[in-house]
Coordinates of C-alpha atoms and ligand atoms in Angstrom, one line a residue:
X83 CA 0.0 0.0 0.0
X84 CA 1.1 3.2 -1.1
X85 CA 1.5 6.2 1.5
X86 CA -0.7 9.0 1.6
X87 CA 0.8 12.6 0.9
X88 CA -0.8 15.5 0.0
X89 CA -4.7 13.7 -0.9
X90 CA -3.1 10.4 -2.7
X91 CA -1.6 7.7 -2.0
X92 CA 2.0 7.5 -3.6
X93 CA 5.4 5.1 -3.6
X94 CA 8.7 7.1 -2.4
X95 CA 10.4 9.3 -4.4
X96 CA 12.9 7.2 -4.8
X97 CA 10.7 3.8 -5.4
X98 CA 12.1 2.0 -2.5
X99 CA 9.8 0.2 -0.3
X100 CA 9.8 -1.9 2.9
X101 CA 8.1 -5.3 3.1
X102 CA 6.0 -5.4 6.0
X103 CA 6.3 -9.3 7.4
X104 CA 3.9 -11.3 9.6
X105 CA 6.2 -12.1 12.5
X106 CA 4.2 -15.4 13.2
X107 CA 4.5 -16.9 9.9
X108 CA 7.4 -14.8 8.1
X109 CA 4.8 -14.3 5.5
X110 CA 4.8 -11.3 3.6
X111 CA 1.6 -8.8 4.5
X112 CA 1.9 -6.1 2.2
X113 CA 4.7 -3.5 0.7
X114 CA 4.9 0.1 1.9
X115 CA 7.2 3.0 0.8
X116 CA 10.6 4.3 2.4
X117 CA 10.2 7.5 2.4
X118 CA 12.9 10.3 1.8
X119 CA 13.4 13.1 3.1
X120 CA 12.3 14.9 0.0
X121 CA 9.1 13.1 0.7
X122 CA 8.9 14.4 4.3
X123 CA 9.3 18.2 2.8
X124 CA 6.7 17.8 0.0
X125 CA 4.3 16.8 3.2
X126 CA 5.9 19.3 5.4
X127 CA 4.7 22.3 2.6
X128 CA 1.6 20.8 1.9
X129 CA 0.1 20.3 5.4
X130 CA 1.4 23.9 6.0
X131 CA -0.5 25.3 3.3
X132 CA -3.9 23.4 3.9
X133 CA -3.7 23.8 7.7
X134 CA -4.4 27.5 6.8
X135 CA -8.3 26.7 5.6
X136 CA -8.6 24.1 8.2
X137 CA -8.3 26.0 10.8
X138 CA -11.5 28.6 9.5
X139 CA -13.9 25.1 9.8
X140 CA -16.0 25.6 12.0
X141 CA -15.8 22.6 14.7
X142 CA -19.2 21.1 13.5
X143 CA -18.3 20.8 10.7
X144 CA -14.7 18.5 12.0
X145 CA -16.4 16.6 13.8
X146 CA -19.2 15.9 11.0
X147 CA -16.2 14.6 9.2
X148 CA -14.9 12.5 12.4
X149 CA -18.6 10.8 12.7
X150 CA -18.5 9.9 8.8
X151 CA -15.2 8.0 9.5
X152 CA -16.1 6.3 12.1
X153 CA -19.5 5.2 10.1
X154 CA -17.0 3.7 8.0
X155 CA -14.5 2.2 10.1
X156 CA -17.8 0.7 11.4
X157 CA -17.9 -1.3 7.9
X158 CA -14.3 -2.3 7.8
X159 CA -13.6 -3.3 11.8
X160 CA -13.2 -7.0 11.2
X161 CA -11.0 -6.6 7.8
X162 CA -9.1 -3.8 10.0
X163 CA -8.5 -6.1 12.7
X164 CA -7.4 -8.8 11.1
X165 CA -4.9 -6.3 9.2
X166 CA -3.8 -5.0 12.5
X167 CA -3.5 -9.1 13.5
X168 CA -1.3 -10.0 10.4
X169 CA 1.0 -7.3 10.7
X170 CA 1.7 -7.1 14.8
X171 CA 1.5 -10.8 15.5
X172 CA -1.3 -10.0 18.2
X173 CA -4.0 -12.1 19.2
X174 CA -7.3 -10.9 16.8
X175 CA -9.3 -10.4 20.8
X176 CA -6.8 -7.8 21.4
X177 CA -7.0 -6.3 17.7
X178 CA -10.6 -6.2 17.8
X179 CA -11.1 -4.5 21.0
X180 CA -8.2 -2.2 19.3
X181 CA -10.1 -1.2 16.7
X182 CA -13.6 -0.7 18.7
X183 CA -11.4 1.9 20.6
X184 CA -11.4 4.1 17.9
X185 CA -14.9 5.1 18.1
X186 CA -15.1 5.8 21.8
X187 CA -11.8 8.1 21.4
X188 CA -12.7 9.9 18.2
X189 CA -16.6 10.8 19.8
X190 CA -14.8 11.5 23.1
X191 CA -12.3 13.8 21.4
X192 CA -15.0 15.4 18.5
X193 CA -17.2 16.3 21.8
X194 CA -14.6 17.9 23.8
X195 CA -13.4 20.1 20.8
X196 CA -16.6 21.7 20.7
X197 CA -16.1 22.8 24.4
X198 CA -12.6 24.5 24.2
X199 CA -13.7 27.6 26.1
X200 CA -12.1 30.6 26.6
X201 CA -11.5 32.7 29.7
X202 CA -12.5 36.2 31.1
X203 CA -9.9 37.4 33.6
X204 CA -10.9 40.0 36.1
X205 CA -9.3 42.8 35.4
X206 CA -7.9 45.5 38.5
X207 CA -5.5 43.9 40.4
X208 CA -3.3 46.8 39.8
X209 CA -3.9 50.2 39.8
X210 CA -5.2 52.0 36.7
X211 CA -5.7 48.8 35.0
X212 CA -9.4 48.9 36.0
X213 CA -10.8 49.1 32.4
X214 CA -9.3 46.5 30.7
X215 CA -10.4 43.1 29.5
X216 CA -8.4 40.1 29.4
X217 CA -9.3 37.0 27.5
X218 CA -8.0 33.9 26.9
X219 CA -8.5 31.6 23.6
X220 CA -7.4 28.2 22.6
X221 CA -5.4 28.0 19.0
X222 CA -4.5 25.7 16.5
X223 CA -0.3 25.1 16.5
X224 CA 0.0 24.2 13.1
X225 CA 1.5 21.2 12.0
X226 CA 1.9 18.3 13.8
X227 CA 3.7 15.7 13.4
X228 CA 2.4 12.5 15.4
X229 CA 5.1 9.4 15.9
X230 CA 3.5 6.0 16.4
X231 CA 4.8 2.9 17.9
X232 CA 4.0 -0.3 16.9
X233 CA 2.5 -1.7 20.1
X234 CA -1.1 -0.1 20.0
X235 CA -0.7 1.6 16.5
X236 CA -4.8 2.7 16.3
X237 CA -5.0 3.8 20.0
X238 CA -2.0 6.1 19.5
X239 CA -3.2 7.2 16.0
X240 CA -6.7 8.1 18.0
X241 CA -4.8 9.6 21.0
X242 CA -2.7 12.1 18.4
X243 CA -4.7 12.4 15.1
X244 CA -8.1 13.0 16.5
X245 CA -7.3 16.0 18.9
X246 CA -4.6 17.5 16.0
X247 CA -7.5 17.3 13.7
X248 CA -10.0 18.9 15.6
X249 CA -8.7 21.3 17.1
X250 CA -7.4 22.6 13.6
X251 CA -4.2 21.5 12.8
X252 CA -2.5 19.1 10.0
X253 CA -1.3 16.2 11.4
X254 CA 1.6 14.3 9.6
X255 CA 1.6 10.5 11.1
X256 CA 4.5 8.8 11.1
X257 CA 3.4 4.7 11.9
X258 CA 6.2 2.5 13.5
X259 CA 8.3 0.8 10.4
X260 CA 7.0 -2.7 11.2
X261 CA 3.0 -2.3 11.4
X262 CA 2.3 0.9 9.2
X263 CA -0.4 -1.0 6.8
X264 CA -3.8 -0.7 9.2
X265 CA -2.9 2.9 9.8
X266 CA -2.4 3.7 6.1
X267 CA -5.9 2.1 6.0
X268 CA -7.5 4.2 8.6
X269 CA -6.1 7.3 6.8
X270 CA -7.6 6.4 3.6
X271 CA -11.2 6.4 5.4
X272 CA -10.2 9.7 6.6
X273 CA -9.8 11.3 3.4
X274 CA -13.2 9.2 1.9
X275 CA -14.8 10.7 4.9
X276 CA -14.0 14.7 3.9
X277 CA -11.0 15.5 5.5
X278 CA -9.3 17.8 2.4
X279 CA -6.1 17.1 1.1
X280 CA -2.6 17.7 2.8
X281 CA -4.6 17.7 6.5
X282 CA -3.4 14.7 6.9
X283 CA -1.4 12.9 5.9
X284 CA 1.0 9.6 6.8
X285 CA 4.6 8.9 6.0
X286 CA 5.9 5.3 6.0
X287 CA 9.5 4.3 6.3
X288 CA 12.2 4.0 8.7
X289 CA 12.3 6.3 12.2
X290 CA 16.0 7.5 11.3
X291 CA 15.5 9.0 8.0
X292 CA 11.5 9.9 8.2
X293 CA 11.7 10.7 12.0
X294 CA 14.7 12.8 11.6
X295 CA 13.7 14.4 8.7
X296 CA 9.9 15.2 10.5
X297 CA 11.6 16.8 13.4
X298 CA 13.8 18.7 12.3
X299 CA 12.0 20.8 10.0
X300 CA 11.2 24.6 10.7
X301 CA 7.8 24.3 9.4
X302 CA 6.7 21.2 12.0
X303 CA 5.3 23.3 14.9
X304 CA 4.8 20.9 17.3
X305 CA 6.2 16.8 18.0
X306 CA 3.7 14.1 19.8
X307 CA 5.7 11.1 20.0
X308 CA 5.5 7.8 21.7
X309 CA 8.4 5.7 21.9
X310 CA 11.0 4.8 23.6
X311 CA 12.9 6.5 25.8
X312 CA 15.9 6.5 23.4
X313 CA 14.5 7.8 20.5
X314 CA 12.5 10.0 23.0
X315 CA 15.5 11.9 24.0
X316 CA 16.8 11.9 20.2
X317 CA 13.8 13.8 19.2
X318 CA 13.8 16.4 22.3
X319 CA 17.2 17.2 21.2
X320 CA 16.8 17.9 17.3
X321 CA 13.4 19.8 18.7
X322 CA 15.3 22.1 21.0
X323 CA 17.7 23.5 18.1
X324 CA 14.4 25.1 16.8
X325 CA 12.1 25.1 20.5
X326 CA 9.6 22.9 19.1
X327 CA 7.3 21.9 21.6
X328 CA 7.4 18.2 22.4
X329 CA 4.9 16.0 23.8
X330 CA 6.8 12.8 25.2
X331 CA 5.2 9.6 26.2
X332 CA 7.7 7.1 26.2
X333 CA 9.0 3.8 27.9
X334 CA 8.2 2.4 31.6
X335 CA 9.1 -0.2 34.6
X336 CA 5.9 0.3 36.6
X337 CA 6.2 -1.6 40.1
X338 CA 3.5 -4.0 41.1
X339 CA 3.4 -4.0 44.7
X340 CA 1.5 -6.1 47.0
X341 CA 1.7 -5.6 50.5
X342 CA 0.9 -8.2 53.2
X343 CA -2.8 -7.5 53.8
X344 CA -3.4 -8.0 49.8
X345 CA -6.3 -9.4 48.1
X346 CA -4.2 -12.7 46.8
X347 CA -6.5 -14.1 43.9
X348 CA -7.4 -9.5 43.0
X349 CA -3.1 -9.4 42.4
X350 CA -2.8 -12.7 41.0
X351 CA -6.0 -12.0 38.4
X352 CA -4.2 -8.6 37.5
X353 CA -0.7 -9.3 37.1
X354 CA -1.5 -12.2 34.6
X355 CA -4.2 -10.1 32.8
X356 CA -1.7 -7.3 32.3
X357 CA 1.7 -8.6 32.4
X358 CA 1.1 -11.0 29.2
X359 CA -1.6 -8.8 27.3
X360 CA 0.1 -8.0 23.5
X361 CA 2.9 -10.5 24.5
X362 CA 4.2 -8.0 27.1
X363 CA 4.5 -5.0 24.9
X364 CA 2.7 -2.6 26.8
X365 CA 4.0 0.9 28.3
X366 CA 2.3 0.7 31.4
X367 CA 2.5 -3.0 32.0
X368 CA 3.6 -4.0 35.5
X369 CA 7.1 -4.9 34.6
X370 CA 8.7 -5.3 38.3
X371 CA 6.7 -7.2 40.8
X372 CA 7.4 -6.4 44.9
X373 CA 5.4 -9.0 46.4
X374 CA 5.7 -9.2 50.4
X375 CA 8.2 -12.1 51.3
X376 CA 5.0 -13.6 53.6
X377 CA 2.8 -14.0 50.4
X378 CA 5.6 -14.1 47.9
X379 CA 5.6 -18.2 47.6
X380 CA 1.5 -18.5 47.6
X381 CA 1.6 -15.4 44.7
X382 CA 4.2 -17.8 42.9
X383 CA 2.0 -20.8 43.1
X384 CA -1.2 -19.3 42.2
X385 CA 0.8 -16.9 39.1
X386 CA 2.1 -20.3 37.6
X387 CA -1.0 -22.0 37.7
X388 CA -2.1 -19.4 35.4
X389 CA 1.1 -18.8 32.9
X390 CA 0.6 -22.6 32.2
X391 CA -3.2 -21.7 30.8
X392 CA -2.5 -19.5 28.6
X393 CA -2.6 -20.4 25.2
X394 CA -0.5 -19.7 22.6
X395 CA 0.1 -20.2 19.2
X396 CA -1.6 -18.6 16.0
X397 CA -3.1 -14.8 16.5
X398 CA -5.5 -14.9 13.8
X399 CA -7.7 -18.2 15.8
X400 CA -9.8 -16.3 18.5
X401 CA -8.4 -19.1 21.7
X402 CA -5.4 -18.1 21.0
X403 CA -4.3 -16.0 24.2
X404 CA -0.7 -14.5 23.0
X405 CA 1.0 -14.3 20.0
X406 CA 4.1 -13.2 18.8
X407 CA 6.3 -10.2 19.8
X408 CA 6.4 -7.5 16.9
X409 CA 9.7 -9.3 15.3
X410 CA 12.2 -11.8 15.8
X411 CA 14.8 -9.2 16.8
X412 CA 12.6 -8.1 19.6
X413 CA 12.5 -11.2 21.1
X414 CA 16.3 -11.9 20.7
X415 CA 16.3 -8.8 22.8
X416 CA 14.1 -9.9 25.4
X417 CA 15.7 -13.3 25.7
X418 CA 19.0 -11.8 26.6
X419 CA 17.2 -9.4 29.1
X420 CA 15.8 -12.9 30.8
X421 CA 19.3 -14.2 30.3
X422 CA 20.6 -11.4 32.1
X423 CA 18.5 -11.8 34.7
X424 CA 19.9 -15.1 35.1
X425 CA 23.2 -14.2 35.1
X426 CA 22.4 -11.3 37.9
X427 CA 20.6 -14.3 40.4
X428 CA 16.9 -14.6 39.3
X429 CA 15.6 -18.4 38.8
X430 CA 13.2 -19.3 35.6
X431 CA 10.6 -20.9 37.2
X432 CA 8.7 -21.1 33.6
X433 CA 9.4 -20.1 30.2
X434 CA 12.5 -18.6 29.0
X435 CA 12.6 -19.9 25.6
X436 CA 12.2 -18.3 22.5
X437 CA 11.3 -19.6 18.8
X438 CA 11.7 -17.2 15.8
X439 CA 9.4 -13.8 17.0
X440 CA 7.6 -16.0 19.6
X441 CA 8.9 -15.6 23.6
X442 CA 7.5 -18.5 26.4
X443 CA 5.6 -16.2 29.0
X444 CA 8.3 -16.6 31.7
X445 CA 8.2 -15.9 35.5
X446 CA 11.6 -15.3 37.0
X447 CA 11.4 -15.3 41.2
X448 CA 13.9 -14.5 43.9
X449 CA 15.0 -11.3 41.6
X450 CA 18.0 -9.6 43.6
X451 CA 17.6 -6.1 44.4
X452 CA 19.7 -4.8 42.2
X453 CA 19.3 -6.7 38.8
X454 CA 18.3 -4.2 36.1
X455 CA 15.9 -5.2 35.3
X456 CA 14.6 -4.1 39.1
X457 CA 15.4 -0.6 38.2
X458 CA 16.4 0.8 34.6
X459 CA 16.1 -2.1 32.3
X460 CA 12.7 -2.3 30.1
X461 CA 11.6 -5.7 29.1
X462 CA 8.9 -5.4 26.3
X463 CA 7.9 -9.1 26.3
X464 CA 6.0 -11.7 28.4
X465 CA 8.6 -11.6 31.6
X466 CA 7.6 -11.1 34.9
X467 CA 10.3 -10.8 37.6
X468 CA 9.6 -11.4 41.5
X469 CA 11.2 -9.2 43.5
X470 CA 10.4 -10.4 47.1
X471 CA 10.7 -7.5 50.0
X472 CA 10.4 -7.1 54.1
X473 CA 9.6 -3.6 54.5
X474 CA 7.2 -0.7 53.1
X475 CA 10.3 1.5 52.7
X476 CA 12.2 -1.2 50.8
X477 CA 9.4 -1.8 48.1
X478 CA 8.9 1.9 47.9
X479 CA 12.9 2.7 47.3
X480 CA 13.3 0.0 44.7
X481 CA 9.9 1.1 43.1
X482 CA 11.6 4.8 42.8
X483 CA 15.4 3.8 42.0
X484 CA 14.3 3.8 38.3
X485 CA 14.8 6.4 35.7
X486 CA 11.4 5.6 34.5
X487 CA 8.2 7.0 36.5
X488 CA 5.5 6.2 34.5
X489 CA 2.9 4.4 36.5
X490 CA 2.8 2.2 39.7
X491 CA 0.0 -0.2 41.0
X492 CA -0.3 -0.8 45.1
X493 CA -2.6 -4.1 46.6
X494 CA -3.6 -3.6 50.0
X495 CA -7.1 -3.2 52.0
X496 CA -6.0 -0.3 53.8
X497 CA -6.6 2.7 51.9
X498 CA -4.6 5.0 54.3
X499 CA -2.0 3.0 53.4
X500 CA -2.8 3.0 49.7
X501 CA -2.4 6.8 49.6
X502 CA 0.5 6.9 51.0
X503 CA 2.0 4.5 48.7
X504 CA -0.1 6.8 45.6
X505 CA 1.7 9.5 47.3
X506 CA 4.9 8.3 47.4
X507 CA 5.5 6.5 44.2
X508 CA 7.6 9.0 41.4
X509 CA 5.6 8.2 38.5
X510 CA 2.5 9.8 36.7
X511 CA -0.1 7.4 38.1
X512 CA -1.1 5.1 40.3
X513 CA -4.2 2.7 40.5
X514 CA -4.8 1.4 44.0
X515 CA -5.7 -2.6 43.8
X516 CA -5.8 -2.9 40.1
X517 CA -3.0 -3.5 37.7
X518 CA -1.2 -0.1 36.3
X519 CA -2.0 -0.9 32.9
X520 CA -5.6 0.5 33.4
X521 CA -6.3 3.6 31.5
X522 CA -9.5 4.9 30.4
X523 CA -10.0 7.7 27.6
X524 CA -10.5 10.4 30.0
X525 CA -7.9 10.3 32.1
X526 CA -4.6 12.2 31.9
X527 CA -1.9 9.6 31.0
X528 CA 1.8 10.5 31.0
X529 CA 5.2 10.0 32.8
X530 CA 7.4 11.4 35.2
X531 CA 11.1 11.5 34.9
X532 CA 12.4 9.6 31.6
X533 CA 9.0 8.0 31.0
X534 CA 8.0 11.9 29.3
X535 CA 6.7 15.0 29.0
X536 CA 2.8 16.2 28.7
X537 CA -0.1 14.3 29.2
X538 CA -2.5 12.7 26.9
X539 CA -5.9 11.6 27.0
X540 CA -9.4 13.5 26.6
X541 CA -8.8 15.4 29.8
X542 CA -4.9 16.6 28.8
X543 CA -4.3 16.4 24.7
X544 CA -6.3 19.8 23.3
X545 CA -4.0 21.4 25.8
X546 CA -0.9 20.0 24.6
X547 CA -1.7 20.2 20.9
X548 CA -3.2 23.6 21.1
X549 CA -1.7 27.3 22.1
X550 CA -3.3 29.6 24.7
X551 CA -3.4 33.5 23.2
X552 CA -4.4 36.2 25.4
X553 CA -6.3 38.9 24.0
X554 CA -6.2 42.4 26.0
X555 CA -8.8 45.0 25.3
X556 CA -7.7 48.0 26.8
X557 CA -10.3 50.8 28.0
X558 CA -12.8 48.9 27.2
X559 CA -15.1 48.7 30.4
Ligands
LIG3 P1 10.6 3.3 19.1 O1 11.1 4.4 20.0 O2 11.6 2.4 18.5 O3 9.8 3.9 17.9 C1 8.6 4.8 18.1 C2 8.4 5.6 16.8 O4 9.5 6.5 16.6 C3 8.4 4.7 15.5 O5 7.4 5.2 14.6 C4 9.8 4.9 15.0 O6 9.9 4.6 13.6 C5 10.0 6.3 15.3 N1 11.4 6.7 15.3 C6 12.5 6.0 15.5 N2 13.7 6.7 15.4 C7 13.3 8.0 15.3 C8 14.0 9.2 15.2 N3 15.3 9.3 15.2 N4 13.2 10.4 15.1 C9 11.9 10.3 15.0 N5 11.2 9.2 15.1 C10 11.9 8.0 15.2 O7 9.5 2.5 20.0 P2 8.7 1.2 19.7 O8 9.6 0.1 19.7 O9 7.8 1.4 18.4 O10 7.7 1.2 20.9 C11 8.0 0.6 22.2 C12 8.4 1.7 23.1 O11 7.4 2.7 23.2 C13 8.5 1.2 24.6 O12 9.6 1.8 25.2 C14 7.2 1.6 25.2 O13 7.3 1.7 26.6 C15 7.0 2.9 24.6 N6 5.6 3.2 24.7 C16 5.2 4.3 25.5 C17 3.8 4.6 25.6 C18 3.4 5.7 26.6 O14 2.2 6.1 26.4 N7 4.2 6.1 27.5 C19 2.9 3.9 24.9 C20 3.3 2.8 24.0 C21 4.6 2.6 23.9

């Protein structure tokens, strides 16, 4: 499939393409271009020049468009699905609730844009400024360039795209190299649905040269990127040169921990639910687990009663539980993070193999304090490490001896204690007796520390993708 630039869809400039592969089967799923950089400026010029008209559309009339999209993403969900399956390796449950996701963001999002209100600020605080009027309005940045990662592709494309869009910006989407095909596809409903050419638009090819050449140009007004923290970092740095605002939401180590008086079967049920959904390759995933040394062996026995249910195999058959990680690079990379666990003193207690793309969910236990992967070290991938702990302080320094801070989950019945854990924990949120990989539309989702910068969700986006002015009239009252 050809990318989309400026109202069609077109190969690179320079004809070169990237096969897209289905990393359960090594089949190939589909061709897309390698864009250039020339490619990147022909976007660049045109989103610049049609964001100008956008932005006079009324709001009605942008989200009119959004609810004839999503009337047709409403005929293609299974096809988009299964394209979202064949390209990721994920289980078609996962991909299906993926894609049902789009319609609760994009209404969430087309509602809230129509309530971007202003402010009037009372005027007077100092002398002989009495008379005036001050008032603040919400503004369109410009263009916007929106990096994808290839872990939830359409719920990042909904997070970025939708508020860019409505708000009254051109969005240029740049889809993670491996799984670009079911976002070129949501695009193309897009355009069928009204939006007018060069509003948006998305760039396939590789994040070095389409990233680099995105980010660094003086007409992108504003980054939204989610990532790692690596490439995180890269892209703050070429934005700085120019002061581009960045919006950051990149990678995580959220702790799991379960203190003594912990509903057992709750933070068994949620640390299998979230540590193995999409194979492991999710942000906010627990990916350390602090269980209390007195329940630490009975959270073992009941955890590997459940790993050994899980079925895997083929992502497209519905009983199939986990499929493949996102390529078989990326799980040589998370079997030498296991192996390196290993090495540092944890025990495989199951799992721990790996065949081609596919990694065994694994459970390591008796993880020493200071393994990596306790701290600093990200595994995306089916792994869950057992750190066992004596004391409240211990859980909570380990839990904050990371350079990520992006969410944290805490199992205990007493709420006094449960805020002061919420309280404590350096990371951008918290969900008392519940895994941290809950997040719901509304609420504001971002990290602390090296895990980002801004917030996104319904509640946080418009403000992150949008500019305050202030408009004073003077002598007016
Ligand atoms: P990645 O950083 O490798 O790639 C992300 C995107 O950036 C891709 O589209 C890639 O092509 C592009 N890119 C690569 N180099 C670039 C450059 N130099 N300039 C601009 N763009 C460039 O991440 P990934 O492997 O696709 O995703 C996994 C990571 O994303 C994990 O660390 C995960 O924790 C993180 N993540 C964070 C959140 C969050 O909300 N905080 C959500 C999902 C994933």
């Amino acid at each position: 499939m050809n990318m989309l630039i400026n109202g069609e869809f077109v190969p690179s400039s320079d004809h070169s393409a990237i096969d897209v592969i289905n990393p359960y089967d090594g089949t190939l799923v589909d061709q897309v271009p390698a864009a250039t950089a020339f490619d990147v400026n022909r976007a660049v010029l045109a989103a610049k020049e049609a964001q100008k008209s956008w932005k006079k559309f009324p709001v009605h009339e942008r989200a009119a468009i959004v609810y004839r999209f999503l009337e047709l993403v409403e005929q293609q969900k299974e096809e988009l699905a299964m394209t979202l399956t064949l390209e990721s390796g994920k289980n078609i449950n996962e991909t299906t609730v993926e894609i049902r996701n789009i319609f609760t963001a994009w209404r969430a999002f087309a509602e809230k844009a129509k309530h971007l209100y202003g402010t009037v600020l009372p005027a007077g605080q100092e002398p002989g400024h009495e008379r005036n009027l001050v008032l603040t309005q919400r503004e369109p940045i410009g263009v916007i360039a929106c990096i994808i990662p290839f872990n939830f592709p359409c719920n990042l494309f909904n997070q970025k795209v939708a508020p860019a869009l409505l708000s009254g910006n051109a969005a240029i989407v740049k889809p993670a190299t491996d799984n670009p095909i079911t976002i070129l596809k949501l695009g193309k409903l897009l355009m069928e649905a009204g939006i007018p050419k060069g509003v948006l638009q998305v760039i396939t090819g590789r994040g070095a040269t389409v990233g680099d050449a995105l980010c660094s140009h003086e007409d992108v007004h504003a980054i939204t990127l989610t990532g790692s923290t690596k490439v995180g970092i890269d892209v703050a740095a070429t934005a700085a040169r120019r002061l581009c605002h960045v919006s950051l939401e990149l990678g995580g180590n959220d702790a799991f921990i379960v203190l003594p008086d912990a509903d057992l079967d709750l933070a068994v049920n949620e640390a299998a639910n979230a540590r193995f959904y999409n194979a492991g390759q999710i942000c906010c995933a627990p990916k350390r687990f602090l269980i209390h040394r007195t329940l630490k062996d009975a959270f073992v026995e009941k955890i590997l009663e459940r790993v050994k249910a899980i079925p895997a195999g083929d992502p497209k058959v519905p009983s199939t539980k986990i499929g493949t990680l996102i390529n078989e690079k990326a799980a040589m990379e998370v079997e030498r993070q296991i192996q390196d666990t290993v090495v540092a003193g944890g025990r495989i207690l199951i799992g721990g193999h790996r065949k081609g793309a596919f990694v065994e969910p694994t459970v390591i236990d008796e993880v020493p304090h200071d393994a990596a992967i306790a701290h600093d070290m990200e595994v995306f991938g089916p792994v869950m490490p057992i750190i066992p702990f004596d004391t409240e302080e211990e859980a909570l320094s380990i839990a904050n001896d990371s350079i990520y801070g992006l969410g944290g989950s805490v199992f205990t019945q007493d709420m006094k204690k449960a805020f002061y854990f919420s309280n404590e924990l350096e990371c951008g949120s918290v969900v008392i007796n519940g895994s941290s990989y809950f997040r719901s539309f509304e609420m504001p989702f971002g990290g602390f520390k090296q895990s980002g910068i801004g917030q996104e969700g319904v509640f946080s986006t418009f403000e992150e993708l949008t500019r305050l002015k202030c408009i004073t009239l003077k002598g007016i009252l």
